[in-house]
N, CA, C and O of each residue as an XYZ file, in Angstrom:
868
protein
N       0.598    -10.646     -1.739
C       1.750    -11.526     -1.504
C       2.999    -10.825     -2.018
O       3.061    -10.426     -3.180
N       3.990    -10.677     -1.152
C       5.205     -9.984     -1.512
C       6.276    -10.989     -1.953
O       6.379    -12.069     -1.370
N       7.068    -10.653     -2.968
C       8.216    -11.505     -3.319
C       9.144    -11.632     -2.121
O       9.168    -10.754     -1.258
N       9.886    -12.685     -2.063
C      10.726    -12.964     -0.887
C      11.768    -11.889     -0.651
O      12.229    -11.719      0.478
N      12.159    -11.144     -1.712
C      13.230    -10.161     -1.560
C      12.700     -8.757     -1.270
O      13.496     -7.847     -1.038
N      11.377     -8.553     -1.275
C      10.852     -7.194     -1.164
C      10.537     -6.828      0.280
O      10.414     -7.690      1.151
N      10.409     -5.517      0.510
C      10.053     -5.018      1.831
C       8.569     -5.307      2.061
O       7.793     -5.376      1.108
N       8.178     -5.476      3.323
C       6.783     -5.725      3.677
C       6.259     -4.464      4.356
O       6.638     -4.163      5.487
N       5.382     -3.721      3.663
C       4.854     -2.476      4.195
C       3.610     -2.707      5.031
O       3.281     -1.875      5.876
N       2.923     -3.792      4.826
C       1.792     -4.195      5.655
C       1.663     -5.700      5.544
O       1.699     -6.254      4.445
N       1.513     -6.357      6.670
C       1.470     -7.811      6.683
C       0.028     -8.290      6.862
O      -0.882     -7.488      7.072
N      -0.162     -9.580      6.778
C      -1.479    -10.164      6.951
C      -2.057     -9.771      8.304
O      -1.389     -9.891      9.331
N      -3.303     -9.302      8.300
C      -3.947     -8.905      9.550
C      -3.746     -7.451      9.922
O      -4.318     -6.987     10.908
N      -2.930     -6.700      9.143
C      -2.681     -5.286      9.429
C      -3.529     -4.404      8.512
O      -3.830     -4.767      7.375
N      -3.905     -3.239      9.038
C      -4.717     -2.302      8.267
C      -3.842     -1.235      7.636
O      -2.814     -0.849      8.194
N      -4.262     -0.755      6.455
C      -3.504      0.285      5.759
C      -4.339      0.867      4.632
O      -5.292      0.245      4.163
N      -3.971      2.067      4.204
C      -4.540      2.664      3.002
C      -3.589      2.374      1.838
O      -2.387      2.620      1.938
N      -4.124      1.859      0.748
C      -3.329      1.607     -0.445
C      -3.291      2.893     -1.269
O      -4.286      3.615     -1.335
N      -2.151      3.183     -1.897
C      -1.988      4.434     -2.646
C      -3.076      4.641     -3.704
O      -3.592      5.749     -3.851
N      -3.420      3.602     -4.426
C      -4.414      3.750     -5.486
C      -5.042      2.412     -5.823
O      -4.561      1.357     -5.410
N      -6.128      2.476     -6.585
C      -6.819      1.246     -6.971
C      -7.588      1.484     -8.264
O      -7.806      2.626     -8.667
N      -7.994      0.400     -8.904
C      -8.798      0.468    -10.127
C     -10.088     -0.319     -9.876
O     -10.202     -1.465    -10.310
N     -11.046      0.276     -9.190
C     -12.252     -0.481     -8.829
C     -13.181     -0.756     -9.998
O     -13.999     -1.673     -9.923
N     -13.080      0.012    -11.077
C     -14.037     -0.136    -12.187
C     -13.398     -0.622    -13.485
O     -14.099     -1.055    -14.400
N     -12.084     -0.551    -13.565
C     -11.416     -0.990    -14.804
C      -9.986     -1.396    -14.491
O      -9.394     -0.941    -13.512
N      -9.447     -2.252    -15.331
C      -8.065     -2.669    -15.145
C      -7.117     -1.536    -15.506
O      -7.436     -0.716    -16.367
N      -5.949     -1.478    -14.856
C      -4.983     -0.420    -15.207
C      -4.503     -0.576    -16.635
O      -4.405     -1.684    -17.163
N      -4.208      0.554    -17.244
C      -3.679      0.525    -18.605
C      -2.171      0.335    -18.580
O      -1.536      0.528    -17.543
N      -1.605     -0.035    -19.697
C      -0.212     -0.456    -19.750
C       0.765      0.626    -19.304
O       1.826      0.314    -18.764
N       0.415      1.912    -19.526
C       1.357      2.979    -19.197
C       1.247      3.450    -17.731
O       2.023      4.305    -17.303
N       0.306      2.909    -16.973
C       0.126      3.354    -15.597
C       1.102      2.640    -14.664
O       1.409      1.460    -14.839
N       1.578      3.383    -13.674
C       2.567      2.864    -12.725
C       1.847      2.083    -11.625
O       1.515      2.629    -10.572
N       1.616      0.819    -11.887
C       0.886      0.020    -10.905
C       1.731     -0.271     -9.670
O       1.189     -0.456     -8.580
N       3.041     -0.312     -9.826
C       3.904     -0.649     -8.688
C       3.722      0.359     -7.563
O       3.517     -0.032     -6.414
N       3.794      1.656     -7.875
C       3.659      2.673     -6.831
C       2.226      2.765     -6.315
O       2.010      2.960     -5.119
N       1.260      2.628     -7.196
C      -0.137      2.781     -6.764
C      -0.598      1.621     -5.885
O      -1.512      1.788     -5.077
N       0.002      0.482     -6.026
C      -0.369     -0.663     -5.194
C       0.437     -0.719     -3.899
O       0.298     -1.655     -3.112
N       1.281      0.290     -3.686
C       2.092      0.338     -2.471
C       1.326      0.991     -1.324
O       0.215      1.492     -1.496
N       1.950      0.969     -0.159
C       1.400      1.587      1.048
C       2.463      2.523      1.614
O       3.502      2.079      2.102
N       2.191      3.810      1.542
C       3.154      4.806      2.011
C       2.529      5.650      3.105
O       1.472      6.246      2.896
N       3.152      5.711      4.248
C       2.582      6.484      5.355
C       2.481      7.968      5.002
O       1.592      8.659      5.498
N       3.387      8.468      4.145
C       3.319      9.868      3.760
C       1.983     10.218      3.132
O       1.432     11.288      3.388
N       1.457      9.309      2.304
C       0.151      9.542      1.692
C      -0.983      9.231      2.661
O      -2.045      9.848      2.583
N      -0.777      8.300      3.556
C      -1.798      8.008      4.566
C      -1.993      9.207      5.492
O      -3.126      9.558      5.823
N      -0.890      9.836      5.911
C      -0.996     11.030      6.751
C      -1.729     12.147      5.998
O      -2.566     12.845      6.571
N      -1.408     12.305      4.717
C      -2.067     13.336      3.913
C      -3.569     13.093      3.860
O      -4.359     14.018      4.050
N      -3.963     11.847      3.601
C      -5.388     11.513      3.530
C      -6.060     11.753      4.876
O      -7.178     12.266      4.928
N      -5.386     11.383      5.971
C      -5.958     11.584      7.307
C      -6.162     13.065      7.593
O      -7.176     13.451      8.173
N      -5.198     13.903      7.188
C      -5.344     15.351      7.397
C      -6.520     15.896      6.609
O      -7.267     16.736      7.110
N      -6.695     15.425      5.374
C      -7.838     15.851      4.576
C      -9.143     15.449      5.261
O     -10.106     16.217      5.274
N      -9.170     14.251      5.826
C     -10.367     13.795      6.540
C     -10.660     14.688      7.741
O     -11.807     15.074      7.966
N      -9.620     15.018      8.517
C      -9.797     15.893      9.683
C     -10.368     17.239      9.250
O     -11.308     17.751      9.858
N      -9.793     17.802      8.200
C     -10.237     19.115      7.733
C     -11.648     19.096      7.162
O     -12.312     20.131      7.107
N     -12.106     17.919      6.737
C     -13.460     17.792      6.199
C     -14.459     17.292      7.233
O     -15.600     16.979      6.894
N     -14.033     17.217      8.499
C     -14.938     16.814      9.565
C     -15.060     15.322      9.765
O     -15.928     14.873     10.514
N     -14.207     14.534      9.111
C     -14.261     13.075      9.256
C     -13.209     12.628     10.263
O     -12.268     11.913      9.921
N     -13.383     13.057     11.505
C     -12.379     12.814     12.537
C     -12.206     11.328     12.836
O     -11.076     10.843     12.894
N     -13.298     10.602     13.027
C     -13.185      9.190     13.381
C     -12.492      8.393     12.285
O     -11.674      7.518     12.572
N     -12.817      8.692     11.028
C     -12.163      7.994      9.914
C     -10.655      8.281      9.912
O      -9.841      7.393      9.658
N     -10.305      9.537     10.201
C      -8.888      9.920     10.249
C      -8.164      9.181     11.359
O      -7.041      8.715     11.170
N      -8.797      9.074     12.507
C      -8.159      8.394     13.644
C      -7.968      6.908     13.364
O      -7.008      6.305     13.845
N      -8.868      6.316     12.595
C      -8.704      4.907     12.210
C      -7.443      4.739     11.359
O      -6.664      3.808     11.563
N      -7.253      5.656     10.400
C      -6.067      5.602      9.536
C      -4.795      5.788     10.359
O      -3.823      5.052     10.185
N      -4.804      6.771     11.253
C      -3.622      7.060     12.063
C      -3.320      5.920     13.029
O      -2.156      5.597     13.263
N      -4.355      5.314     13.587
C      -4.147      4.197     14.498
C      -3.547      3.000     13.760
O      -2.729      2.267     14.315
N      -3.961      2.806     12.504
C      -3.417      1.696     11.715
C      -1.918      1.879     11.493
O      -1.154      0.918     11.578
N      -1.492      3.128     11.206
C      -0.061      3.395     11.034
C       0.677      3.093     12.327
O       1.721      2.441     12.322
N       0.122      3.577     13.438
C       0.766      3.384     14.743
C       0.912      1.907     15.075
O       1.935      1.484     15.613
N      -0.111      1.127     14.754
C      -0.040     -0.303     15.041
C       0.962     -1.019     14.136
O       1.660     -1.931     14.580
N       1.035     -0.607     12.866
C       1.991     -1.250     11.957
C       3.429     -0.962     12.378
O       4.301     -1.824     12.265
N       3.669      0.252     12.861
C       5.036      0.623     13.238
C       5.258      0.558     14.742
O       6.047      1.316     15.307
N       4.547     -0.360     15.371
C       4.830     -0.705     16.757
C       6.283     -1.210     16.800
O       6.688     -2.003     15.950
N       7.047     -0.761     17.767
C       8.476     -1.098     17.824
C       8.726     -2.592     17.980
O       9.839     -3.057     17.734
N       7.718     -3.347     18.383
C       7.897     -4.790     18.489
C       7.919     -5.459     17.121
O       8.329     -6.612     16.992
N       7.465     -4.714     16.076
C       7.401     -5.291     14.738
C       8.297     -4.568     13.740
O       8.968     -5.197     12.921
N       8.300     -3.213     13.820
C       9.064     -2.412     12.868
C       9.685     -1.231     13.591
O       9.322     -0.921     14.726
N      10.620     -0.576     12.925
C      11.285      0.591     13.493
C      10.339      1.791     13.443
O      10.020      2.252     12.348
N       9.877      2.318     14.581
C       8.926      3.439     14.560
C       9.545      4.744     14.068
O       8.829      5.711     13.809
N      10.870      4.776     13.940
C      11.564      5.989     13.471
C      11.918      5.896     11.990
O      12.637      6.747     11.466
N      11.415      4.865     11.315
C      11.735      4.697      9.898
C      10.537      4.085      9.194
O      10.465      2.871      9.002
N       9.588      4.952      8.808
C       8.402      4.470      8.116
C       8.729      4.341      6.624
O       8.796      5.330      5.895
N       8.927      3.121      6.205
C       9.492      2.829      4.894
C       8.489      3.104      3.771
O       7.310      2.765      3.876
N       8.980      3.723      2.699
C       8.176      3.915      1.489
C       8.955      3.330      0.315
O       9.067      2.110      0.191
N       9.500      4.206     -0.558
C      10.270      3.701     -1.681
C      11.590      3.087     -1.226
O      12.161      2.225     -1.893
N      12.055      3.559     -0.068
C      13.301      3.039      0.496
C      13.335      3.422      1.973
O      12.317      3.809      2.546
N      14.496      3.312      2.573
C      14.631      3.642      3.989
C      14.588      5.158      4.207
O      15.038      5.925      3.356
N      14.046      5.584      5.347
C      14.085      6.979      5.812
C      13.572      7.967      4.758
O      14.259      8.931      4.420
N      12.389      7.728      4.253
C      11.777      8.628      3.275
C      11.266      9.889      3.974
O      10.605      9.802      5.008
N      11.573     11.060      3.409
C      11.165     12.316      4.037
C       9.663     12.540      3.961
O       9.120     13.301      4.762
N       8.972     11.895      3.015
C       7.533     12.098      2.867
C       6.781     11.699      4.139
O       5.715     12.246      4.421
N       7.326     10.751      4.910
C       6.672     10.327      6.144
C       6.628     11.462      7.172
O       5.866     11.389      8.136
N       7.439     12.512      6.976
C       7.400     13.655      7.889
C       6.112     14.452      7.742
O       5.883     15.409      8.481
N       5.271     14.062      6.792
C       3.946     14.667      6.684
C       3.150     14.427      7.964
O       2.106     15.044      8.175
N       3.637     13.542      8.806
C       2.977     13.294     10.093
C       2.879     14.574     10.924
O       1.970     14.705     11.744
N       3.800     15.516     10.724
C       3.738     16.790     11.444
C       2.451     17.539     11.121
O       1.932     18.266     11.968
N       1.933     17.373      9.914
C       0.703     18.061      9.536
C      -0.508     17.545     10.295
O      -1.525     18.232     10.388
N      -0.405     16.332     10.839
C      -1.496     15.814     11.671
C      -1.658     16.693     12.914
O      -2.775     16.979     13.343
N      -0.526     17.115     13.484
C      -0.561     18.017     14.641
C      -1.263     19.323     14.280
O      -2.095     19.813     15.044
N      -0.931     19.885     13.120
C      -1.553     21.138     12.700
C      -3.044     20.950     12.445
O      -3.851     21.806     12.807
N      -3.412     19.827     11.818
C      -4.814     19.593     11.505
C      -5.647     19.392     12.769
O      -6.735     19.954     12.889
N      -5.142     18.596     13.713
C      -5.891     18.317     14.928
C      -5.986     19.539     15.842
O      -7.011     19.748     16.490
N      -4.930     20.341     15.896
C      -4.950     21.537     16.751
C      -5.565     22.730     16.041
O      -5.915     23.720     16.683
N      -5.701     22.647     14.711
C      -6.216     23.777     13.949
C      -5.299     24.977     14.046
O      -5.753     26.121     14.003
N      -4.014     24.720     14.177
C      -3.045     25.812     14.374
C      -2.793     26.562     13.066
O      -2.521     25.958     12.029
N      -2.888     27.893     13.137
C      -2.513     28.771     12.029
C      -1.479     29.747     12.567
O      -1.582     30.207     13.704
N      -0.477     30.064     11.745
C       0.634     30.866     12.254
C       1.259     31.689     11.141
O       1.515     31.184     10.048
N       1.504     32.965     11.429
C       2.210     33.868     10.523
C       3.215     34.623     11.383
O       2.866     35.603     12.041
N       4.467     34.164     11.374
C       5.496     34.739     12.233
C       5.730     36.218     12.030
O       5.636     36.979     12.993
N       6.039     36.673     10.789
C       6.299     38.099     10.569
C       5.128     38.989     10.976
O       5.339     40.104     11.454
N       3.892     38.510     10.793
C       2.720     39.310     11.149
C       2.345     39.179     12.625
O       1.504     39.928     13.121
N       2.967     38.230     13.325
C       2.650     38.031     14.735
C       1.268     37.451     14.964
O       0.623     37.764     15.965
N       0.801     36.602     14.043
C      -0.537     36.014     14.144
C      -0.447     34.533     14.506
O       0.353     33.793     13.935
N      -1.266     34.116     15.447
C      -1.343     32.701     15.798
C      -2.771     32.383     16.210
O      -3.419     33.186     16.882
N      -3.265     31.219     15.811
C      -4.637     30.837     16.128
C      -4.768     29.336     16.290
O      -3.906     28.572     15.857
N      -5.870     28.918     16.927
C      -6.106     27.494     17.167
C      -7.592     27.190     17.009
O      -8.449     28.021     17.309
N      -7.875     25.986     16.534
C      -9.252     25.505     16.393
C      -9.223     23.988     16.542
O      -9.373     23.273     15.551
N      -9.033     23.477     17.772
C      -8.896     22.033     17.979
C     -10.067     21.234     17.420
O     -11.232     21.583     17.616
N      -9.732     20.166     16.726
C     -10.738     19.285     16.140
C     -11.052     18.092     17.035
O     -11.986     17.338     16.761
N     -10.282     17.918     18.099
C     -10.460     16.781     18.999
C     -10.488     17.305     20.431
O      -9.631     18.101     20.815
N     -11.446     16.873     21.208
C     -11.680     17.299     22.595
C     -11.436     18.805     22.789
O     -10.600     19.183     23.611
N     -12.148     19.671     22.050
C     -11.925     21.114     22.207
C     -12.288     21.636     23.587
O     -11.843     22.717     23.974
N     -13.097     20.879     24.342
C     -13.464     21.313     25.686
C     -12.324     21.130     26.689
O     -12.341     21.721     27.768
N     -11.343     20.316     26.331
C     -10.190     20.074     27.215
C      -9.032     19.614     26.347
O      -8.808     18.417     26.170
N      -8.300     20.578     25.808
C      -7.308     20.278     24.771
C      -5.937     20.828     25.169
O      -5.831     21.898     25.769
N      -4.899     20.081     24.825
C      -3.531     20.553     25.027
C      -2.630     19.939     23.968
O      -2.728     18.744     23.691
N      -1.754     20.739     23.373
C      -0.850     20.203     22.361
C       0.411     21.054     22.265
O       0.477     22.167     22.786
N       1.384     20.512     21.599
C       2.631     21.211     21.285
C       2.386     22.204     20.156
O       1.552     21.960     19.284
N       3.108     23.321     20.166
C       3.110     24.225     19.022
C       4.532     24.733     18.821
O       5.336     24.735     19.753
N       4.834     25.159     17.610
C       6.153     25.736     17.342
C       5.998     26.983     16.499
O       5.095     27.069     15.667
N       6.874     27.950     16.712
C       6.890     29.187     15.951
C       8.253     29.402     15.332
O       9.097     28.506     15.346
N       8.469     30.594     14.786
C       9.725     30.882     14.099
C      10.906     30.931     15.065
O      12.022     30.562     14.701
N      10.662     31.388     16.299
C      11.758     31.598     17.240
C      11.548     30.902     18.583
O      12.307     31.132     19.525
N      10.555     30.079     18.674
C      10.322     29.400     19.936
C       9.251     28.333     19.815
O       8.595     28.202     18.781
N       9.084     27.568     20.893
C       8.064     26.522     20.912
C       7.555     26.343     22.331
O       8.170     26.791     23.299
N       6.423     25.680     22.424
C       5.832     25.457     23.752
C       4.556     24.657     23.649
O       4.456     23.746     22.826
N       3.574     24.986     24.476
C       2.313     24.242     24.491
C       1.122     25.193     24.466
O       1.174     26.309     24.984
N       0.058     24.715     23.850
C      -1.210     25.440     23.822
C      -2.232     24.628     24.582
O      -2.320     23.412     24.411
N      -3.012     25.300     25.428
C      -4.020     24.620     26.232
C      -5.322     25.408     26.190
O      -5.310     26.636     26.270
N      -6.435     24.714     26.065
C      -7.735     25.380     26.039
C      -8.764     24.550     26.796
O      -8.710     23.320     26.807
N      -9.696     25.245     27.423
C     -10.793     24.565     28.130
C     -12.069     25.375     27.982
O     -12.035     26.589     27.780
N     -13.194     24.683     28.086
C     -14.507     25.310     27.991
C     -15.324     24.933     29.219
O     -15.301     23.791     29.678
N     -16.050     25.928     29.744
C     -16.935     25.706     30.888
C     -18.112     26.646     30.749
O     -17.959     27.866     30.810
N     -19.290     26.070     30.561
C     -20.465     26.908     30.377
C     -20.329     27.777     29.145
O     -20.109     27.282     28.039
N     -20.465     29.103     29.351
C     -20.371     30.047     28.236
C     -18.981     30.665     28.112
O     -18.788     31.607     27.343
N     -18.023     30.148     28.856
C     -16.671     30.717     28.843
C     -15.674     29.770     28.193
O     -15.853     28.552     28.211
N     -14.634     30.336     27.624
C     -13.532     29.568     27.055
C     -12.233     30.240     27.443
O     -12.094     31.458     27.322
N     -11.285     29.453     27.908
C      -9.973     29.988     28.261
C      -8.909     29.324     27.405
O      -9.058     28.177     26.985
N      -7.837     30.057     27.152
C      -6.726     29.540     26.365
C      -5.419     30.016     26.992
O      -5.359     31.090     27.591
N      -4.386     29.211     26.848
C      -3.079     29.570     27.397
C      -1.985     29.126     26.446
O      -1.941     27.971     26.021
N      -1.098     30.062     26.117
C       0.082     29.773     25.296
C       1.298     29.845     26.191
O       1.683     30.922     26.646
N       1.904     28.693     26.444
C       3.101     28.650     27.296
C       4.330     28.470     26.417
O       4.422     27.504     25.659
N       5.261     29.386     26.518
C       6.500     29.299     25.747
C       7.549     28.585     26.598
O       7.927     29.067     27.666
N       8.010     27.440     26.118
C       9.005     26.658     26.857
C      10.424     26.982     26.423
O      11.366     26.818     27.198
N      10.583     27.446     25.173
C      11.929     27.738     24.656
C      11.836     28.892     23.678
O      10.893     28.962     22.890
N      12.805     29.801     23.718
C      12.854     30.903     22.766
C      11.822     31.970     23.070
O      11.518     32.243     24.231
N      11.285     32.570     22.016
C      10.292     33.632     22.164
C       9.168     33.444     21.153
O       9.316     32.739     20.154
N       8.041     34.092     21.436
C       6.903     34.081     20.524
C       6.345     35.500     20.479
O       5.864     36.018     21.487
N       6.412     36.125     19.301
C       5.865     37.468     19.129
C       4.400     37.352     18.711
O       4.070     36.677     17.736
N       3.521     38.029     19.473
C       2.083     37.907     19.242
C       1.452     39.286     19.105
O       1.648     40.159     19.950
N       0.695     39.467     18.031
C      -0.072     40.688     17.853
C      -1.540     40.390     17.640
O      -2.405     41.199     17.977
N      -1.820     39.205     17.067
C      -3.193     38.786     16.787
C      -3.386     37.345     17.221
O      -2.548     36.486     16.948
N      -4.504     37.085     17.902
C      -4.864     35.747     18.340
C      -6.217     35.384     17.743
O      -7.077     36.249     17.580
N      -6.407     34.119     17.419
C      -7.686     33.679     16.862
C      -8.057     32.321     17.447
O      -7.207     31.446     17.610
N      -9.345     32.161     17.760
C      -9.829     30.925     18.381
C     -11.216     30.588     17.832
O     -11.946     31.462     17.365
N     -11.560     29.298     17.899
C     -12.898     28.845     17.546
C     -13.719     28.634     18.810
O     -13.221     28.106     19.803
N     -14.979     29.050     18.765
C     -15.930     28.829     19.845
C     -16.891     27.716     19.452
O     -16.963     27.344     18.281
N     -17.635     27.179     20.426
C     -18.667     26.198     20.061
C     -19.701     26.858     19.156
O     -19.928     28.064     19.246
N     -20.321     26.079     18.294
C     -21.351     26.609     17.396
C     -22.453     27.282     18.209
O     -22.935     26.722     19.194
N     -22.844     28.471     17.797
C     -23.928     29.183     18.456
C     -23.512     30.025     19.644
O     -24.334     30.760     20.191
N     -22.251     29.938     20.059
C     -21.804     30.718     21.220
C     -21.477     32.144     20.804
O     -20.930     32.380     19.727
N     -21.818     33.091     21.670
C     -21.504     34.497     21.444
C     -20.831     35.050     22.692
O     -21.299     34.814     23.805
N     -19.746     35.778     22.516
C     -19.020     36.309     23.657
C     -19.302     37.796     23.822
O     -19.641     38.498     22.870
N     -19.149     38.255     25.067
C     -19.384     39.663     25.369
C     -18.143     40.394     25.798
O     -18.117     41.625     25.807
N     -17.095     39.646     26.160
C     -15.841     40.289     26.546
C     -14.679     39.309     26.433
O     -14.866     38.094     26.495
N     -13.492     39.850     26.269
C     -12.262     39.055     26.264
C     -11.237     39.727     27.175
O     -11.279     40.939     27.386
N     -10.339     38.944     27.700
C      -9.250     39.460     28.523
C      -7.975     38.734     28.159
O      -7.945     37.504     28.131
N      -6.920     39.483     27.880
C      -5.615     38.911     27.542
C      -4.609     39.406     28.570
O      -4.558     40.600     28.866
N      -3.812     38.500     29.113
C      -2.835     38.872     30.139
C      -1.701     37.872     30.169
O      -1.845     36.731     29.729
N      -0.578     38.311     30.691
C       0.502     37.385     30.992
C       0.196     36.716     32.326
O      -0.568     37.251     33.130
N       0.784     35.558     32.561
C       0.460     34.802     33.767
C       0.800     35.539     35.045
O       0.268     35.207     36.104
N       1.687     36.546     34.972
C       2.026     37.312     36.171
C       0.985     38.372     36.493
O       1.130     39.130     37.451
N      -0.079     38.417     35.673
C      -1.153     39.365     35.930
C      -1.091     40.625     35.092
O      -2.001     41.451     35.156
N      -0.040     40.793     34.309
C       0.081     41.970     33.452
C      -0.979     41.935     32.358
O      -0.927     41.090     31.464
N      -1.950     42.862     32.429
C      -3.006     42.894     31.427
C      -2.535     43.534     30.136
O      -1.695     44.433     30.149
N      -3.081     43.064     29.014
C      -2.713     43.580     27.698
C      -3.978     44.114     27.024
O      -4.952     43.381     26.852
N      -3.959     45.370     26.653
C      -5.121     45.980     26.017
C      -5.348     45.380     24.632
O      -4.410     45.139     23.873
N      -6.616     45.150     24.332
C      -6.935     44.503     23.054
C      -8.370     44.808     22.659
O      -9.168     45.296     23.459
N      -8.675     44.508     21.407
C     -10.050     44.562     20.905
C     -10.328     43.235     20.217
O      -9.404     42.546     19.785
N     -11.607     42.876     20.115
C     -11.923     41.595     19.495
C     -13.069     41.750     18.513
O     -13.838     42.709     18.562
N     -13.158     40.775     17.621
C     -14.267     40.701     16.662
C     -14.649     39.237     16.513
O     -13.786     38.377     16.337
N     -15.928     38.962     16.584
C     -16.416     37.604     16.396
C     -17.023     37.463     15.018
O     -17.902     38.237     14.638
N     -16.561     36.480     14.270
C     -17.075     36.187     12.935
C     -17.595     34.759     12.936
O     -16.837     33.813     12.723
N     -18.894     34.608     13.176
C     -19.452     33.273     13.322
C     -18.904     32.633     14.583
O     -19.061     33.179     15.675
N     -18.264     31.488     14.446
C     -17.685     30.818     15.609
C     -16.215     31.192     15.822
O     -15.580     30.691     16.750
N     -15.677     32.057     14.980
C     -14.269     32.458     15.069
C     -14.148     33.802     15.778
O     -14.847     34.756     15.436
N     -13.264     33.874     16.761
C     -12.989     35.110     17.485
C     -11.558     35.543     17.170
O     -10.616     34.768     17.337
N     -11.407     36.769     16.718
C     -10.092     37.335     16.412
C      -9.814     38.472     17.399
O     -10.597     39.415     17.510
N      -8.698     38.369     18.106
C      -8.319     39.359     19.113
C      -7.072     40.088     18.645
O      -6.052     39.463     18.354
N      -7.154     41.412     18.573
C      -6.015     42.243     18.175
C      -5.464     42.959     19.403
O      -6.191     43.694     20.071
N      -4.194     42.752     19.702
C      -3.558     43.472     20.798
C      -3.255     44.896     20.349
O      -2.886     45.129     19.198
N      -3.414     45.850     21.271
C      -3.084     47.248     20.933
C      -1.621     47.381     20.563
O      -1.265     48.150     19.669
N      -0.768     46.626     21.255
C       0.658     46.587     20.974
C       1.119     45.140     20.981
O       0.809     44.413     21.925
N       1.848     44.694     19.965
C       2.360     43.313     19.972
C       3.199     43.058     21.214
O       3.856     43.961     21.731
N       3.171     41.827     21.681
C       3.938     41.437     22.858
C       4.847     40.266     22.496
O       4.485     39.416     21.683
N       6.016     40.230     23.101
C       6.930     39.101     22.929
C       6.896     38.264     24.195
O       7.270     38.726     25.274
N       6.446     37.034     24.048
C       6.358     36.104     25.179
C       7.669     35.325     25.233
O       8.062     34.692     24.253
N       8.336     35.375     26.367
C       9.644     34.730     26.511
C       9.513     33.346     27.156
O       8.468     32.999     27.707
N      10.581     32.579     27.078
C      10.613     31.244     27.667
C      10.247     31.322     29.148
O      10.771     32.155     29.887
N       9.351     30.452     29.560
C       8.900     30.443     30.948
C       7.658     31.275     31.178
O       7.051     31.189     32.245
N       7.260     32.084     30.195
C       6.061     32.911     30.323
C       4.851     32.250     29.670
O       4.987     31.413     28.778
N       3.666     32.643     30.134
C       2.418     32.131     29.592
C       1.494     33.284     29.261
O       1.284     34.183     30.076
N       0.948     33.250     28.064
C      -0.044     34.238     27.640
C      -1.425     33.624     27.815
O      -1.723     32.580     27.236
N      -2.267     34.272     28.612
C      -3.581     33.729     28.940
C      -4.679     34.558     28.292
O      -4.589     35.783     28.210
N      -5.714     33.868     27.836
C      -6.845     34.536     27.182
C      -8.145     33.996     27.799
O      -8.319     32.785     27.941
N      -9.035     34.895     28.156
C     -10.358     34.530     28.638
C     -11.407     35.107     27.701
O     -11.337     36.275     27.319
N     -12.371     34.287     27.338
C     -13.471     34.727     26.476
C     -14.774     34.357     27.150
O     -15.045     33.179     27.385
N     -15.598     35.376     27.467
C     -16.860     35.112     28.187
C     -18.041     35.577     27.337
O     -19.192     35.448     27.756
């Protein structure tokens, strides 16, 4: 029950993760019960990302769906997920959900980028961003083959190393990297368990409107 003057972070009938709890003992006098009994989306996103990384995808999606339902525009402002006050930056932790679900790893100066989708890896597409550009990543699986495509919509993306996850138990015999116009790029690959790392002989800069395609058979 909230005092009449306080903000309502979750109402009756809504789902949420509470910051903290004392299931076995009462809080001690010096503990900050006010913050621990609150509901902050910044911490909910963090918990959901931890769940995704630990293989608890369904549990993570339940948490994320609860946030989405609470901040339905018919009830609350979806652009202002309230915590201690209005427009808290901690709620921007939602961006990490994109990284966790896509399994995106990126090192701009080294020209390294990789993906390991945690949701529908057989037919996956998501946004990605780099130091100097952004676009979309798409991957599909068919039989013993996996294809991936990095489309740059704005700016540039410098790539020297690519990394992808394969289904458990899959082994590849060849890879092919090319630009969508058919320009082949020489490379070598190494498979480490379900992870495939592809090194280009020469780094390539993918410009806006271009797509880098990868085939793994």
